[in-house]
Short mmCIF file of C-alpha atoms and ligand atoms in Angstrom, two decimals:
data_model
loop_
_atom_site.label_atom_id
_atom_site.label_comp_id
_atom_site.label_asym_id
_atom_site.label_seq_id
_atom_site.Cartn_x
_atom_site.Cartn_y
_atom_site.Cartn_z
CA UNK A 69 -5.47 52.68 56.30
CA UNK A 70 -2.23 54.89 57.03
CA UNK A 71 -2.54 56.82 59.88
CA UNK A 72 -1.00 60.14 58.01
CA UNK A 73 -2.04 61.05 54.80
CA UNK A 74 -0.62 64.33 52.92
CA UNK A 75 -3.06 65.35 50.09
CA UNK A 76 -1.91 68.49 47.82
CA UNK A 77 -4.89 70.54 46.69
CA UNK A 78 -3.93 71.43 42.84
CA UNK A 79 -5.79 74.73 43.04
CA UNK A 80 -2.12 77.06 43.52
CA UNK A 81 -1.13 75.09 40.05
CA UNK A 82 0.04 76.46 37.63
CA UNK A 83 -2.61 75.27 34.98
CA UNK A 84 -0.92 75.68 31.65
CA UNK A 85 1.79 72.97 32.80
CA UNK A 86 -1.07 70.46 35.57
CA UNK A 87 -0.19 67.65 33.74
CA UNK A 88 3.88 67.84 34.75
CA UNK A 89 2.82 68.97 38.27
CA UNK A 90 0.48 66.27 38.67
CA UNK A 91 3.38 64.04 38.32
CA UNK A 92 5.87 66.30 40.48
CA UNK A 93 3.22 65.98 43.36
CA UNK A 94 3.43 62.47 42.56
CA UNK A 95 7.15 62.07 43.04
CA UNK A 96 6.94 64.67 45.99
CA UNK A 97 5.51 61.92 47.58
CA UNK A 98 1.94 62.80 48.22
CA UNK A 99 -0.09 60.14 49.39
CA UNK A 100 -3.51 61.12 47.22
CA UNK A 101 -4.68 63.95 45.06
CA UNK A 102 -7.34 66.26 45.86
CA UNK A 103 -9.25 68.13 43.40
CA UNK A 104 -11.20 71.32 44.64
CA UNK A 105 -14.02 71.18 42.25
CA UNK A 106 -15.90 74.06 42.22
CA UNK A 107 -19.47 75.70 40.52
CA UNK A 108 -19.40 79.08 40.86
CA UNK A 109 -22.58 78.76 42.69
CA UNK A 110 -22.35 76.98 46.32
CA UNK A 111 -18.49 78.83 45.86
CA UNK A 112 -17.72 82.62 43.49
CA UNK A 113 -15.55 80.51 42.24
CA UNK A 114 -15.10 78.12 38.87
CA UNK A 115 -12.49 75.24 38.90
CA UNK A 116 -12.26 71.53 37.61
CA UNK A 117 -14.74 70.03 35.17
CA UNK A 118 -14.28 66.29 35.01
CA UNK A 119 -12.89 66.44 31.51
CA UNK A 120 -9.94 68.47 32.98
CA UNK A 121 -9.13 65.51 35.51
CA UNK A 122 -9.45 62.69 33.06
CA UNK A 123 -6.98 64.26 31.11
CA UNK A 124 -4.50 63.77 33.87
CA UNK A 125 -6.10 60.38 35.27
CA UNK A 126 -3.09 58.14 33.44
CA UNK A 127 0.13 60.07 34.54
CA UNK A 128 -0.03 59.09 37.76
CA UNK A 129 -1.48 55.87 39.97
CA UNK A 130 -2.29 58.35 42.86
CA UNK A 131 -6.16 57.96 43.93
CA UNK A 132 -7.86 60.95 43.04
CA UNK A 133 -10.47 62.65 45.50
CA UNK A 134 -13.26 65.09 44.22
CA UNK A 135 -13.75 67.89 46.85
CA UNK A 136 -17.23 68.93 44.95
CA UNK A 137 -18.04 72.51 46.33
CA UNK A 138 -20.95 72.53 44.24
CA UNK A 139 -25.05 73.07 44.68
CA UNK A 140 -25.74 69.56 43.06
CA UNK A 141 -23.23 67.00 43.90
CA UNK A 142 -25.99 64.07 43.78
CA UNK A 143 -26.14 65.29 39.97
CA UNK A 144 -22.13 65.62 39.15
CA UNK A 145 -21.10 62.78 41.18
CA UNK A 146 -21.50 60.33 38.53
CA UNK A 147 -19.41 62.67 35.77
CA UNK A 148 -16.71 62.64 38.47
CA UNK A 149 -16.32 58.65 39.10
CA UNK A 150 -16.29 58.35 35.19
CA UNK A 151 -12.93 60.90 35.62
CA UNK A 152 -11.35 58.67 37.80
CA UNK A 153 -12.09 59.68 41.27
CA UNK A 154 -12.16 57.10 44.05
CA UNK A 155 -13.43 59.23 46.32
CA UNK A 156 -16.26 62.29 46.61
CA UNK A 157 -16.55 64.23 49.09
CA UNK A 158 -19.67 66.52 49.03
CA UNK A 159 -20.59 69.53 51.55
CA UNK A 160 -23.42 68.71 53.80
CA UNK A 161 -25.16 72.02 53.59
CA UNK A 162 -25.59 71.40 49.78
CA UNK A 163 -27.30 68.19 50.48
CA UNK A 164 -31.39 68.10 50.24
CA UNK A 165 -30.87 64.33 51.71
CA UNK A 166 -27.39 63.76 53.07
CA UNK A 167 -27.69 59.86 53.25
CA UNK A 168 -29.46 59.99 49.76
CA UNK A 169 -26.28 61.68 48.29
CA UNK A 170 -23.87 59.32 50.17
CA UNK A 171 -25.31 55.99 49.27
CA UNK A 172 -25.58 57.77 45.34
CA UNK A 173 -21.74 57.82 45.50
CA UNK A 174 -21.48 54.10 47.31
CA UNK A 175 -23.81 52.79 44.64
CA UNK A 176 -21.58 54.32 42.14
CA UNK A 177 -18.45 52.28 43.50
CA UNK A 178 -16.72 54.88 44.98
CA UNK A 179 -15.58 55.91 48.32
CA UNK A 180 -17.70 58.90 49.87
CA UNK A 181 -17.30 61.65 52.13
CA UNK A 182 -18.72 64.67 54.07
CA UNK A 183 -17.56 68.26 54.49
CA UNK A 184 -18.30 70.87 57.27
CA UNK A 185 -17.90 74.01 56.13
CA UNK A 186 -16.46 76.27 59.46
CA UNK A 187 -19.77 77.50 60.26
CA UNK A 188 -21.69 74.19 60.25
CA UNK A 189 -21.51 71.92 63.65
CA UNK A 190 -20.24 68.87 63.83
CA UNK A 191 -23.50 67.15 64.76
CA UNK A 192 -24.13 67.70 60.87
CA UNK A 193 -22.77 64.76 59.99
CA UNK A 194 -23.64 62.19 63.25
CA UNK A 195 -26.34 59.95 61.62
CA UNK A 196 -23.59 59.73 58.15
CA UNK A 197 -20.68 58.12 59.59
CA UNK A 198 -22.02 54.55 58.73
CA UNK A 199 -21.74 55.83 54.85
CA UNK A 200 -18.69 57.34 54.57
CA UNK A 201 -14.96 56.50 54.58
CA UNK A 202 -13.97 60.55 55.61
CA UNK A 203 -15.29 63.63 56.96
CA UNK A 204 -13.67 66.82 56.00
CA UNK A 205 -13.64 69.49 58.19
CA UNK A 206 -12.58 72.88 56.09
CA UNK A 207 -10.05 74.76 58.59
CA UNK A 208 -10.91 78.14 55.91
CA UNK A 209 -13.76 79.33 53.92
CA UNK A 210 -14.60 77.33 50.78
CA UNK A 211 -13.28 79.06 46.85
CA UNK A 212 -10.09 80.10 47.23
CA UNK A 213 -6.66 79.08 48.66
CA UNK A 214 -3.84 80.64 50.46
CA UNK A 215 -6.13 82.01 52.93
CA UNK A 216 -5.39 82.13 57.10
CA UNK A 217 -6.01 78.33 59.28
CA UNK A 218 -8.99 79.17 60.96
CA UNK A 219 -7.35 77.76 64.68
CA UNK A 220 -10.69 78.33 66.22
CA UNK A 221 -12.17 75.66 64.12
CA UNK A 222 -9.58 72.86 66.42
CA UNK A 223 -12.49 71.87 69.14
CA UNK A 224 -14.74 71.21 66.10
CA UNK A 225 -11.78 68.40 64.56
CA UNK A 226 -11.54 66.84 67.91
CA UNK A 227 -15.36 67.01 68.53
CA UNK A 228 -15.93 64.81 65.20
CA UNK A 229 -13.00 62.54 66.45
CA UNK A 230 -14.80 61.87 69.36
CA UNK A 231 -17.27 61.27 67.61
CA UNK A 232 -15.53 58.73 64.74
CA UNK A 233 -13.91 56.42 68.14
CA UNK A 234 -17.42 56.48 70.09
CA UNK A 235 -18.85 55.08 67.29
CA UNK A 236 -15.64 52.59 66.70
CA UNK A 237 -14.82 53.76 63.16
CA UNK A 238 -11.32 55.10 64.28
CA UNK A 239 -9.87 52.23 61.67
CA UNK A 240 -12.04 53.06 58.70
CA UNK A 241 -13.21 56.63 58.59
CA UNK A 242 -10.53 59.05 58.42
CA UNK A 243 -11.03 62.87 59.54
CA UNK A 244 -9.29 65.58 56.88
CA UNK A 245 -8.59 69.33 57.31
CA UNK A 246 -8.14 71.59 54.29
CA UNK A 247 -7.11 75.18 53.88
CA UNK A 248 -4.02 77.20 55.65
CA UNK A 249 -2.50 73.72 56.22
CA UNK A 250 1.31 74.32 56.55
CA UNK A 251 4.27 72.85 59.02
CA UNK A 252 2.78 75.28 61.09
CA UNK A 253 -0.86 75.35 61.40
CA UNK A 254 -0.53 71.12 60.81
CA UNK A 255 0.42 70.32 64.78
CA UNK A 256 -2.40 71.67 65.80
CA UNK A 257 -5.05 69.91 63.31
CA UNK A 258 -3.38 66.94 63.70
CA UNK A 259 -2.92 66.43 67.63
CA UNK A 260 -6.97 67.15 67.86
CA UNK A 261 -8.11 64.34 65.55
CA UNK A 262 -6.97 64.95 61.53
CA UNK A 263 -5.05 62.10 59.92
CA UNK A 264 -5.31 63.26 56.40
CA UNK A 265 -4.07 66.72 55.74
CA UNK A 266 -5.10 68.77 52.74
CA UNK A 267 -2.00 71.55 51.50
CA UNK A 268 -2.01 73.58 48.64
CA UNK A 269 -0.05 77.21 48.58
CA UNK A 270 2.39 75.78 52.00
CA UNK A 271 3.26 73.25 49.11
CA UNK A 272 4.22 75.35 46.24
CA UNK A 273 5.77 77.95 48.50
CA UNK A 274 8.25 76.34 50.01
CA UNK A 275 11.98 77.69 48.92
CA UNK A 276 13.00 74.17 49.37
CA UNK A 277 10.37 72.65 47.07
CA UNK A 278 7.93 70.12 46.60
CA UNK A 279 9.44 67.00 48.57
CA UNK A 280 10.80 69.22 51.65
CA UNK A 281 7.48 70.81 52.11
CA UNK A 282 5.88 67.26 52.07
CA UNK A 283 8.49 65.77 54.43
CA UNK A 284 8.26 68.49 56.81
CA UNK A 285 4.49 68.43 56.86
CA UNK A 286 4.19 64.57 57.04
CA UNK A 287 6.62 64.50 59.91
CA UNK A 288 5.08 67.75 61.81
CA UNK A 289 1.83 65.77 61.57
CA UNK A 290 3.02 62.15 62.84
CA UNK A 291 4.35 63.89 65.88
CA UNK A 292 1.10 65.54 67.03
CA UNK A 293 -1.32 62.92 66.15
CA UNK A 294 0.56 60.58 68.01
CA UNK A 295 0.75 62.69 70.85
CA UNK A 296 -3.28 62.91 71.31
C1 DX5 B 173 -10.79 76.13 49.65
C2 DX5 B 173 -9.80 75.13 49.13
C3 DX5 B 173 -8.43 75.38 49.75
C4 DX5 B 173 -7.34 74.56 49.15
C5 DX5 B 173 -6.10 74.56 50.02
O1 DX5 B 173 -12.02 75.93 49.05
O2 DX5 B 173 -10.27 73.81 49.42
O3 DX5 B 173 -8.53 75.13 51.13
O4 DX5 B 173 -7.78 73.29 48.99
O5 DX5 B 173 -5.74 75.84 50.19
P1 DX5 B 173 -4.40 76.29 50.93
O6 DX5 B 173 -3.64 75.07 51.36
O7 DX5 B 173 -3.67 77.08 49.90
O8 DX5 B 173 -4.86 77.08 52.09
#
């Protein structure tokens, strides 16, 4: 598994052109693509049907990752694999049976994962760990993007890494951060535990583009989670 991974959200894209920015994320050098799939329901907000991601699933060999902020994931999951997602990651406070919904996405060949929302402890998610391959643990609210890194949620990232070594999983579950990610905010996800870094507006915002904002973020992130 590579220690670092940089992820783009594709929320802050443009949609009319997703297709060419799919593939300028890819040459930006982005390590995986994230989707923010969202129902309007468990989020106010309405994103990515899986028709919308298929259509992009051949311009780029990228894995793609479903972030479903949705009330149902147990029932979209399925719809979502079929798009070409490798990986699901579903919010544990939308889950009537966490493990249920986990070993739903395993069954379905793909690669599944849990999200905390900011409010939600990380003793949420100790009993999943043996069925998943990530845990997310959102940094901002769920919906929207370009909103503030929540700093205060930093003892929470290094409480689930604690948690990932104890139970010896350091080598196959990875711990992500999304929302407010930027060269800034990164150092201090990434020195308490987070080795796959979600960025969407610090992305598209930088003056220098695409590939500096990736570099920068990549290397900002190497430094402090080898210096845990
Ligand atoms: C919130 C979204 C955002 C998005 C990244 O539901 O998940 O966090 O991916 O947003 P930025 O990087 O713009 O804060």
């Amino acid at each position: 598994m590579k220690p670092i991974q940089i992820a783009p959200s594709v929320l802050p894209v443009n949609f009319s052109r997703l297709g060419e920015a799919i593939c300028e994320l890819d040459q930006a050098g982005v390590d995986l693509i994230q989707w923010d799939v969202m129902d309007g329901q468990f989020v106010p907000n309405l994103t990515f049907g899986p028709d919308i991601i298929a259509s992009t699933r051949s311009l780029t060999k990228l894995k793609f990752e479903a972030h479903l902020m949705v009330l149902t994931p147990e029932k979209m999951a399925s719809r979502y694999v079929e798009a070409g997602c490798s990986r699901l990651i579903v919010h544990v406070e939308a889950c009537k049976n966490l493990r249920e919904t986990l070993e739903t996405i395993n069954a379905l060949g793909a690669n599944a994962a849990v999200a905390l929302n900011p409010e939600t402890p990380a003793s949420a998610v100790a009993n999943a760990l043996d069925l998943v391959d990530m845990v997310l643990v959102m940094t901002v609210r769920p919906g929207f993007g370009g909103q503030k890194y929540m700093h205060e949620i930093e003892p929470k990232i290094a409480e689930v890494r604690k948690m990932i070594s104890a139970a010896n999983l350091d080598d196959k579950v990875n711990l992500e951060v999304d929302g407010g990610i930027s060269v800034e905010t990164v150092t201090g996800a990434a020195k308490n535990g987070a080795n796959v870094l979600i960025a969407g507006s610090a992305l598209f915002r930088d003056p220098k583009g695409l590939t500096n904002a990736v570099t920068e973020i990549r290397a900002a992130a190497t430094k402090a989670f080898a210096s845990r």
